[in-house]
Every structure is written in C-alpha cells, then in structure tokens.
Amino acid sequence: MAEALPDQRITINSRKFDGSIRRSWQCDLVEQNGPLYIFRGVFEQEVLHPDLGTIRRGTISYEYYWLDRWFNIFRFHEPDGQLRNFYCNISMPPAFENAVLDYIDLDIDVLIWPDWKYEILDLAEYESNARDFEYPDDVRFRVKAALEELLRMIDDRDLPGAGEYLHQLS
C-alpha cells in the first residue's frame, strides 16, 4: 500500500454488501494516525436528505475512518463553520489503497445533533439486507458490537472533534 500524503485528493466509495458502489465522492486527506484516517470534503451542491434535511452547498464534512473499526464518523459543519451534526455509519473496516478508500456500508446509521440527541436510522433496511444478502453471523455480531460502541461514545461525549465544539453543544 502506497503511503497517502496530507492534502492528497482521495476517492471514497461506499459499497453495498455485494460490492457494488452505493455512493462515491472525493475529499482531501487531512491526517493519518495509525489506523485512523481523517478526510475533509465540501458539498459542492445542495443535498436534500430525508433525515438530515437540507445540506447546504459549502457544508464541510470531516470524515473519520479506522482501518480496524466497524464504523465511520462524519462531522458536518455549516459553511460558516458552526457544527451542524454528526453522522455515523456502521460499516466493515475500510480498505485504503492507491488514493481510494472503499468500505461496505452495513445500513445502520446514527444521527447525532449538537444537543447530543441521537436517532438510530435504517434498522429495517439492515434487517432486510441482512436477510437478502445473507450477512454471516460474525458480521451481525460485529454490527451489534459497533452500534453499542458508538452509543457509548455518544454517551461519553467522545466523538472525534467534539471536544473543540463542546461550547456549542448542550
């Protein structure tokens, strides 16, 4: 694996369990620390999201991927820099090679607002895909453990970058 350099343009692919691409986007590598890779992206156009509402053009996304964890975390900021929300994906650990990060999205998402209220999303989608794609028992176990770890991190106010924004959070 070639070493990635800060400010390198990276393609990120969110894939379904069968390996097909669900979404793809580009962002910049900000930092790499052991198994943790931090990226920064900017929404180039407005997006209407069913759970997040309107994500304005210019919204900044800090994205945290661990090569050894079954989730990733996005920290969204409004174009003026104000913390918007966190968005977490339960996923298989990513692979990062040749300026491309690929991960298998395992459907369950956790949306965290600045007041630390959170919603667990897409549980029905997870159950449907687990059945349709025949998720193995070890994958189901890791999904459950990853969700428990994320909920502990939320309860402990221990999301990446949250400390510097605690004055904005209740």
PDB file of C-alpha atoms in Angstrom:
ATOM      1  CA  MET A   1       0.000   0.000   0.000  1.00  0.00           C
ATOM      2  CA  ALA A   2       1.387   3.392  -1.011  1.00  0.00           C
ATOM      3  CA  GLU A   3       1.582   5.934   1.798  1.00  0.00           C
ATOM      4  CA  ALA A   4      -1.033   8.693   1.498  1.00  0.00           C
ATOM      5  CA  LEU A   5       0.063  12.267   1.985  1.00  0.00           C
ATOM      6  CA  PRO A   6      -1.885  15.071   3.688  1.00  0.00           C
ATOM      7  CA  ASP A   7      -3.876  17.209   1.236  1.00  0.00           C
ATOM      8  CA  GLN A   8      -3.929  14.332  -1.252  1.00  0.00           C
ATOM      9  CA  ARG A   9      -7.228  14.089  -3.159  1.00  0.00           C
ATOM     10  CA  ILE A  10      -8.958  10.806  -2.279  1.00  0.00           C
ATOM     11  CA  THR A  11     -11.934   8.982  -3.742  1.00  0.00           C
ATOM     12  CA  ILE A  12     -14.238   7.359  -1.205  1.00  0.00           C
ATOM     13  CA  ASN A  13     -16.602   4.579  -2.241  1.00  0.00           C
ATOM     14  CA  SER A  14     -19.461   3.460  -0.033  1.00  0.00           C
ATOM     15  CA  ARG A  15     -20.405  -0.015  -1.217  1.00  0.00           C
ATOM     16  CA  LYS A  16     -23.286  -2.389  -0.681  1.00  0.00           C
ATOM     17  CA  PHE A  17     -22.593  -5.827   0.769  1.00  0.00           C
ATOM     18  CA  ASP A  18     -22.368  -7.275  -2.766  1.00  0.00           C
ATOM     19  CA  GLY A  19     -19.522  -4.833  -3.553  1.00  0.00           C
ATOM     20  CA  SER A  20     -21.489  -2.541  -5.866  1.00  0.00           C
ATOM     21  CA  ILE A  21     -20.977   1.179  -5.315  1.00  0.00           C
ATOM     22  CA  ARG A  22     -23.738   2.890  -3.355  1.00  0.00           C
ATOM     23  CA  ARG A  23     -22.137   6.370  -3.384  1.00  0.00           C
ATOM     24  CA  SER A  24     -18.799   7.831  -4.403  1.00  0.00           C
ATOM     25  CA  TRP A  25     -17.241  11.225  -3.632  1.00  0.00           C
ATOM     26  CA  GLN A  26     -13.913  12.985  -3.310  1.00  0.00           C
ATOM     27  CA  CYS A  27     -12.250  14.675  -0.372  1.00  0.00           C
ATOM     28  CA  ASP A  28      -8.797  15.541   0.907  1.00  0.00           C
ATOM     29  CA  LEU A  29      -6.706  13.564   3.349  1.00  0.00           C
ATOM     30  CA  VAL A  30      -6.117  15.767   6.410  1.00  0.00           C
ATOM     31  CA  GLU A  31      -4.262  13.398   8.718  1.00  0.00           C
ATOM     32  CA  GLN A  32      -3.304   9.784   9.222  1.00  0.00           C
ATOM     33  CA  ASN A  33      -2.606   8.493  12.718  1.00  0.00           C
ATOM     34  CA  GLY A  34      -2.092   4.727  12.969  1.00  0.00           C
ATOM     35  CA  PRO A  35      -5.259   3.046  11.701  1.00  0.00           C
ATOM     36  CA  LEU A  36      -7.222   6.368  11.716  1.00  0.00           C
ATOM     37  CA  TYR A  37      -7.570   8.399   8.525  1.00  0.00           C
ATOM     38  CA  ILE A  38      -9.206  11.830   8.643  1.00  0.00           C
ATOM     39  CA  PHE A  39     -10.574  13.424   5.486  1.00  0.00           C
ATOM     40  CA  ARG A  40     -12.185  16.775   4.696  1.00  0.00           C
ATOM     41  CA  GLY A  41     -14.754  17.332   1.986  1.00  0.00           C
ATOM     42  CA  VAL A  42     -17.051  20.142   0.928  1.00  0.00           C
ATOM     43  CA  PHE A  43     -20.533  19.694  -0.520  1.00  0.00           C
ATOM     44  CA  GLU A  44     -20.393  21.210  -3.987  1.00  0.00           C
ATOM     45  CA  GLN A  45     -24.168  21.364  -4.284  1.00  0.00           C
ATOM     46  CA  GLU A  46     -27.187  21.413  -2.025  1.00  0.00           C
ATOM     47  CA  VAL A  47     -28.475  17.977  -0.990  1.00  0.00           C
ATOM     48  CA  LEU A  48     -31.948  17.139   0.310  1.00  0.00           C
ATOM     49  CA  HIS A  49     -31.543  14.267   2.764  1.00  0.00           C
ATOM     50  CA  PRO A  50     -34.576  12.504   4.280  1.00  0.00           C
ATOM     51  CA  ASP A  51     -33.120  12.530   7.812  1.00  0.00           C
ATOM     52  CA  LEU A  52     -30.693  15.468   7.768  1.00  0.00           C
ATOM     53  CA  GLY A  53     -32.894  17.904   5.884  1.00  0.00           C
ATOM     54  CA  THR A  54     -31.213  20.368   3.554  1.00  0.00           C
ATOM     55  CA  ILE A  55     -27.429  20.140   3.480  1.00  0.00           C
ATOM     56  CA  ARG A  56     -26.340  23.475   2.052  1.00  0.00           C
ATOM     57  CA  ARG A  57     -23.744  23.904  -0.657  1.00  0.00           C
ATOM     58  CA  GLY A  58     -20.440  24.620   1.095  1.00  0.00           C
ATOM     59  CA  THR A  59     -21.202  22.365   4.081  1.00  0.00           C
ATOM     60  CA  ILE A  60     -17.933  20.899   5.345  1.00  0.00           C
ATOM     61  CA  SER A  61     -17.581  17.223   6.181  1.00  0.00           C
ATOM     62  CA  TYR A  62     -14.793  15.847   8.375  1.00  0.00           C
ATOM     63  CA  GLU A  63     -14.729  12.096   7.920  1.00  0.00           C
ATOM     64  CA  TYR A  64     -13.083   9.610  10.284  1.00  0.00           C
ATOM     65  CA  TYR A  65     -12.276   6.088   9.095  1.00  0.00           C
ATOM     66  CA  TRP A  66     -10.431   3.463  11.129  1.00  0.00           C
ATOM     67  CA  LEU A  67      -8.922   0.528   9.285  1.00  0.00           C
ATOM     68  CA  ASP A  68      -9.750  -1.657  12.299  1.00  0.00           C
ATOM     69  CA  ARG A  69     -13.241  -0.481  13.325  1.00  0.00           C
ATOM     70  CA  TRP A  70     -16.711  -1.406  12.094  1.00  0.00           C
ATOM     71  CA  PHE A  71     -17.977   2.169  11.791  1.00  0.00           C
ATOM     72  CA  ASN A  72     -17.033   5.562  10.454  1.00  0.00           C
ATOM     73  CA  ILE A  73     -17.991   9.019  11.673  1.00  0.00           C
ATOM     74  CA  PHE A  74     -18.765  12.193   9.769  1.00  0.00           C
ATOM     75  CA  ARG A  75     -18.752  15.607  11.473  1.00  0.00           C
ATOM     76  CA  PHE A  76     -20.680  18.159   9.428  1.00  0.00           C
ATOM     77  CA  HIS A  77     -20.210  21.917   9.724  1.00  0.00           C
ATOM     78  CA  GLU A  78     -22.311  24.639   8.173  1.00  0.00           C
ATOM     79  CA  PRO A  79     -20.477  26.762   5.582  1.00  0.00           C
ATOM     80  CA  ASP A  80     -19.846  29.367   8.336  1.00  0.00           C
ATOM     81  CA  GLY A  81     -18.035  26.695  10.408  1.00  0.00           C
ATOM     82  CA  GLN A  82     -20.764  26.070  13.011  1.00  0.00           C
ATOM     83  CA  LEU A  83     -21.166  22.430  13.988  1.00  0.00           C
ATOM     84  CA  ARG A  84     -24.202  21.009  12.185  1.00  0.00           C
ATOM     85  CA  ASN A  85     -24.313  17.364  13.303  1.00  0.00           C
ATOM     86  CA  PHE A  86     -22.501  14.034  13.401  1.00  0.00           C
ATOM     87  CA  TYR A  87     -23.477  11.125  11.180  1.00  0.00           C
ATOM     88  CA  CYS A  88     -22.153   7.628  11.826  1.00  0.00           C
ATOM     89  CA  ASN A  89     -22.253   4.611   9.527  1.00  0.00           C
ATOM     90  CA  ILE A  90     -21.996   1.042  10.703  1.00  0.00           C
ATOM     91  CA  SER A  91     -19.661  -0.471   8.145  1.00  0.00           C
ATOM     92  CA  MET A  92     -16.981  -3.041   7.600  1.00  0.00           C
ATOM     93  CA  PRO A  93     -13.442  -1.733   8.152  1.00  0.00           C
ATOM     94  CA  PRO A  94     -12.331   0.124   5.022  1.00  0.00           C
ATOM     95  CA  ALA A  95      -9.567  -0.716   2.592  1.00  0.00           C
ATOM     96  CA  PHE A  96      -7.330   2.176   1.552  1.00  0.00           C
ATOM     97  CA  GLU A  97      -5.072   1.822  -1.456  1.00  0.00           C
ATOM     98  CA  ASN A  98      -3.978   3.956  -4.431  1.00  0.00           C
ATOM     99  CA  ALA A  99      -5.838   7.072  -3.199  1.00  0.00           C
ATOM    100  CA  VAL A 100      -9.134   5.157  -2.930  1.00  0.00           C
ATOM    101  CA  LEU A 101     -10.900   4.276   0.308  1.00  0.00           C
ATOM    102  CA  ASP A 102     -13.586   1.586  -0.033  1.00  0.00           C
ATOM    103  CA  TYR A 103     -15.965   0.434   2.655  1.00  0.00           C
ATOM    104  CA  ILE A 104     -19.012  -1.810   2.868  1.00  0.00           C
ATOM    105  CA  ASP A 105     -21.924   0.114   4.385  1.00  0.00           C
ATOM    106  CA  LEU A 106     -23.943  -2.149   6.667  1.00  0.00           C
ATOM    107  CA  ASP A 107     -27.048   0.029   6.578  1.00  0.00           C
ATOM    108  CA  ILE A 108     -27.456   1.223  10.175  1.00  0.00           C
ATOM    109  CA  ASP A 109     -26.707   4.906  10.716  1.00  0.00           C
ATOM    110  CA  VAL A 110     -26.695   7.071  13.824  1.00  0.00           C
ATOM    111  CA  LEU A 111     -27.527  10.769  13.524  1.00  0.00           C
ATOM    112  CA  ILE A 112     -26.346  12.988  16.401  1.00  0.00           C
ATOM    113  CA  TRP A 113     -27.489  16.590  16.737  1.00  0.00           C
ATOM    114  CA  PRO A 114     -25.491  19.331  18.524  1.00  0.00           C
ATOM    115  CA  ASP A 115     -27.621  18.866  21.665  1.00  0.00           C
ATOM    116  CA  TRP A 116     -26.420  15.206  21.749  1.00  0.00           C
ATOM    117  CA  LYS A 117     -29.864  13.826  20.953  1.00  0.00           C
ATOM    118  CA  TYR A 118     -29.488  10.968  18.545  1.00  0.00           C
ATOM    119  CA  GLU A 119     -31.519   8.752  16.263  1.00  0.00           C
ATOM    120  CA  ILE A 120     -30.687   5.243  15.109  1.00  0.00           C
ATOM    121  CA  LEU A 121     -31.659   5.021  11.449  1.00  0.00           C
ATOM    122  CA  ASP A 122     -32.326   2.287   8.914  1.00  0.00           C
ATOM    123  CA  LEU A 123     -32.799  -0.678  11.249  1.00  0.00           C
ATOM    124  CA  ALA A 124     -35.474  -2.090   8.911  1.00  0.00           C
ATOM    125  CA  GLU A 125     -33.122  -1.676   5.936  1.00  0.00           C
ATOM    126  CA  TYR A 126     -30.424  -3.526   7.873  1.00  0.00           C
ATOM    127  CA  GLU A 127     -32.756  -6.429   8.678  1.00  0.00           C
ATOM    128  CA  SER A 128     -33.916  -6.630   5.056  1.00  0.00           C
ATOM    129  CA  ASN A 129     -30.376  -6.533   3.644  1.00  0.00           C
ATOM    130  CA  ALA A 130     -29.067  -8.954   6.283  1.00  0.00           C
ATOM    131  CA  ARG A 131     -31.691 -11.418   5.090  1.00  0.00           C
ATOM    132  CA  ASP A 132     -31.351 -10.692   1.335  1.00  0.00           C
ATOM    133  CA  PHE A 133     -27.521 -10.701   1.314  1.00  0.00           C
ATOM    134  CA  GLU A 134     -27.311 -13.417   3.987  1.00  0.00           C
ATOM    135  CA  TYR A 135     -24.994 -11.499   6.306  1.00  0.00           C
ATOM    136  CA  PRO A 136     -22.882 -14.081   8.150  1.00  0.00           C
ATOM    137  CA  ASP A 137     -23.300 -14.439  11.917  1.00  0.00           C
ATOM    138  CA  ASP A 138     -19.899 -12.832  12.591  1.00  0.00           C
ATOM    139  CA  VAL A 139     -20.931  -9.761  10.569  1.00  0.00           C
ATOM    140  CA  ARG A 140     -24.203  -9.487  12.508  1.00  0.00           C
ATOM    141  CA  PHE A 141     -22.263  -9.798  15.776  1.00  0.00           C
ATOM    142  CA  ARG A 142     -19.824  -7.059  14.733  1.00  0.00           C
ATOM    143  CA  VAL A 143     -22.666  -4.767  13.654  1.00  0.00           C
ATOM    144  CA  LYS A 144     -24.272  -5.106  17.097  1.00  0.00           C
ATOM    145  CA  ALA A 145     -20.929  -4.501  18.847  1.00  0.00           C
ATOM    146  CA  ALA A 146     -20.147  -1.473  16.643  1.00  0.00           C
ATOM    147  CA  LEU A 147     -23.531   0.102  17.382  1.00  0.00           C
ATOM    148  CA  GLU A 148     -23.003  -0.454  21.122  1.00  0.00           C
ATOM    149  CA  GLU A 149     -19.548   1.153  20.903  1.00  0.00           C
ATOM    150  CA  LEU A 150     -20.927   4.177  19.042  1.00  0.00           C
ATOM    151  CA  LEU A 151     -23.709   4.643  21.587  1.00  0.00           C
ATOM    152  CA  ARG A 152     -21.120   4.523  24.399  1.00  0.00           C
ATOM    153  CA  MET A 153     -19.057   7.140  22.572  1.00  0.00           C
ATOM    154  CA  ILE A 154     -22.140   9.363  22.297  1.00  0.00           C
ATOM    155  CA  ASP A 155     -22.997   8.899  25.977  1.00  0.00           C
ATOM    156  CA  ASP A 156     -19.378   9.726  26.897  1.00  0.00           C
ATOM    157  CA  ARG A 157     -19.354  12.759  24.546  1.00  0.00           C
ATOM    158  CA  ASP A 158     -16.315  11.156  22.915  1.00  0.00           C
ATOM    159  CA  LEU A 159     -16.894  11.689  19.187  1.00  0.00           C
ATOM    160  CA  PRO A 160     -13.916  12.845  17.113  1.00  0.00           C
ATOM    161  CA  GLY A 161     -13.533  16.598  17.268  1.00  0.00           C
ATOM    162  CA  ALA A 162     -16.435  17.031  19.688  1.00  0.00           C
ATOM    163  CA  GLY A 163     -14.197  18.424  22.430  1.00  0.00           C
ATOM    164  CA  GLU A 164     -13.380  21.554  20.496  1.00  0.00           C
ATOM    165  CA  TYR A 165     -17.112  22.185  19.933  1.00  0.00           C
ATOM    166  CA  LEU A 166     -18.453  21.388  23.392  1.00  0.00           C
ATOM    167  CA  HIS A 167     -19.188  25.090  23.905  1.00  0.00           C
ATOM    168  CA  GLN A 168     -21.704  24.758  21.038  1.00  0.00           C
ATOM    169  CA  LEU A 169     -23.159  21.566  22.486  1.00  0.00           C
ATOM    170  CA  SER A 170     -25.513  21.419  25.438  1.00  0.00           C
TER     171      SER A 170
END
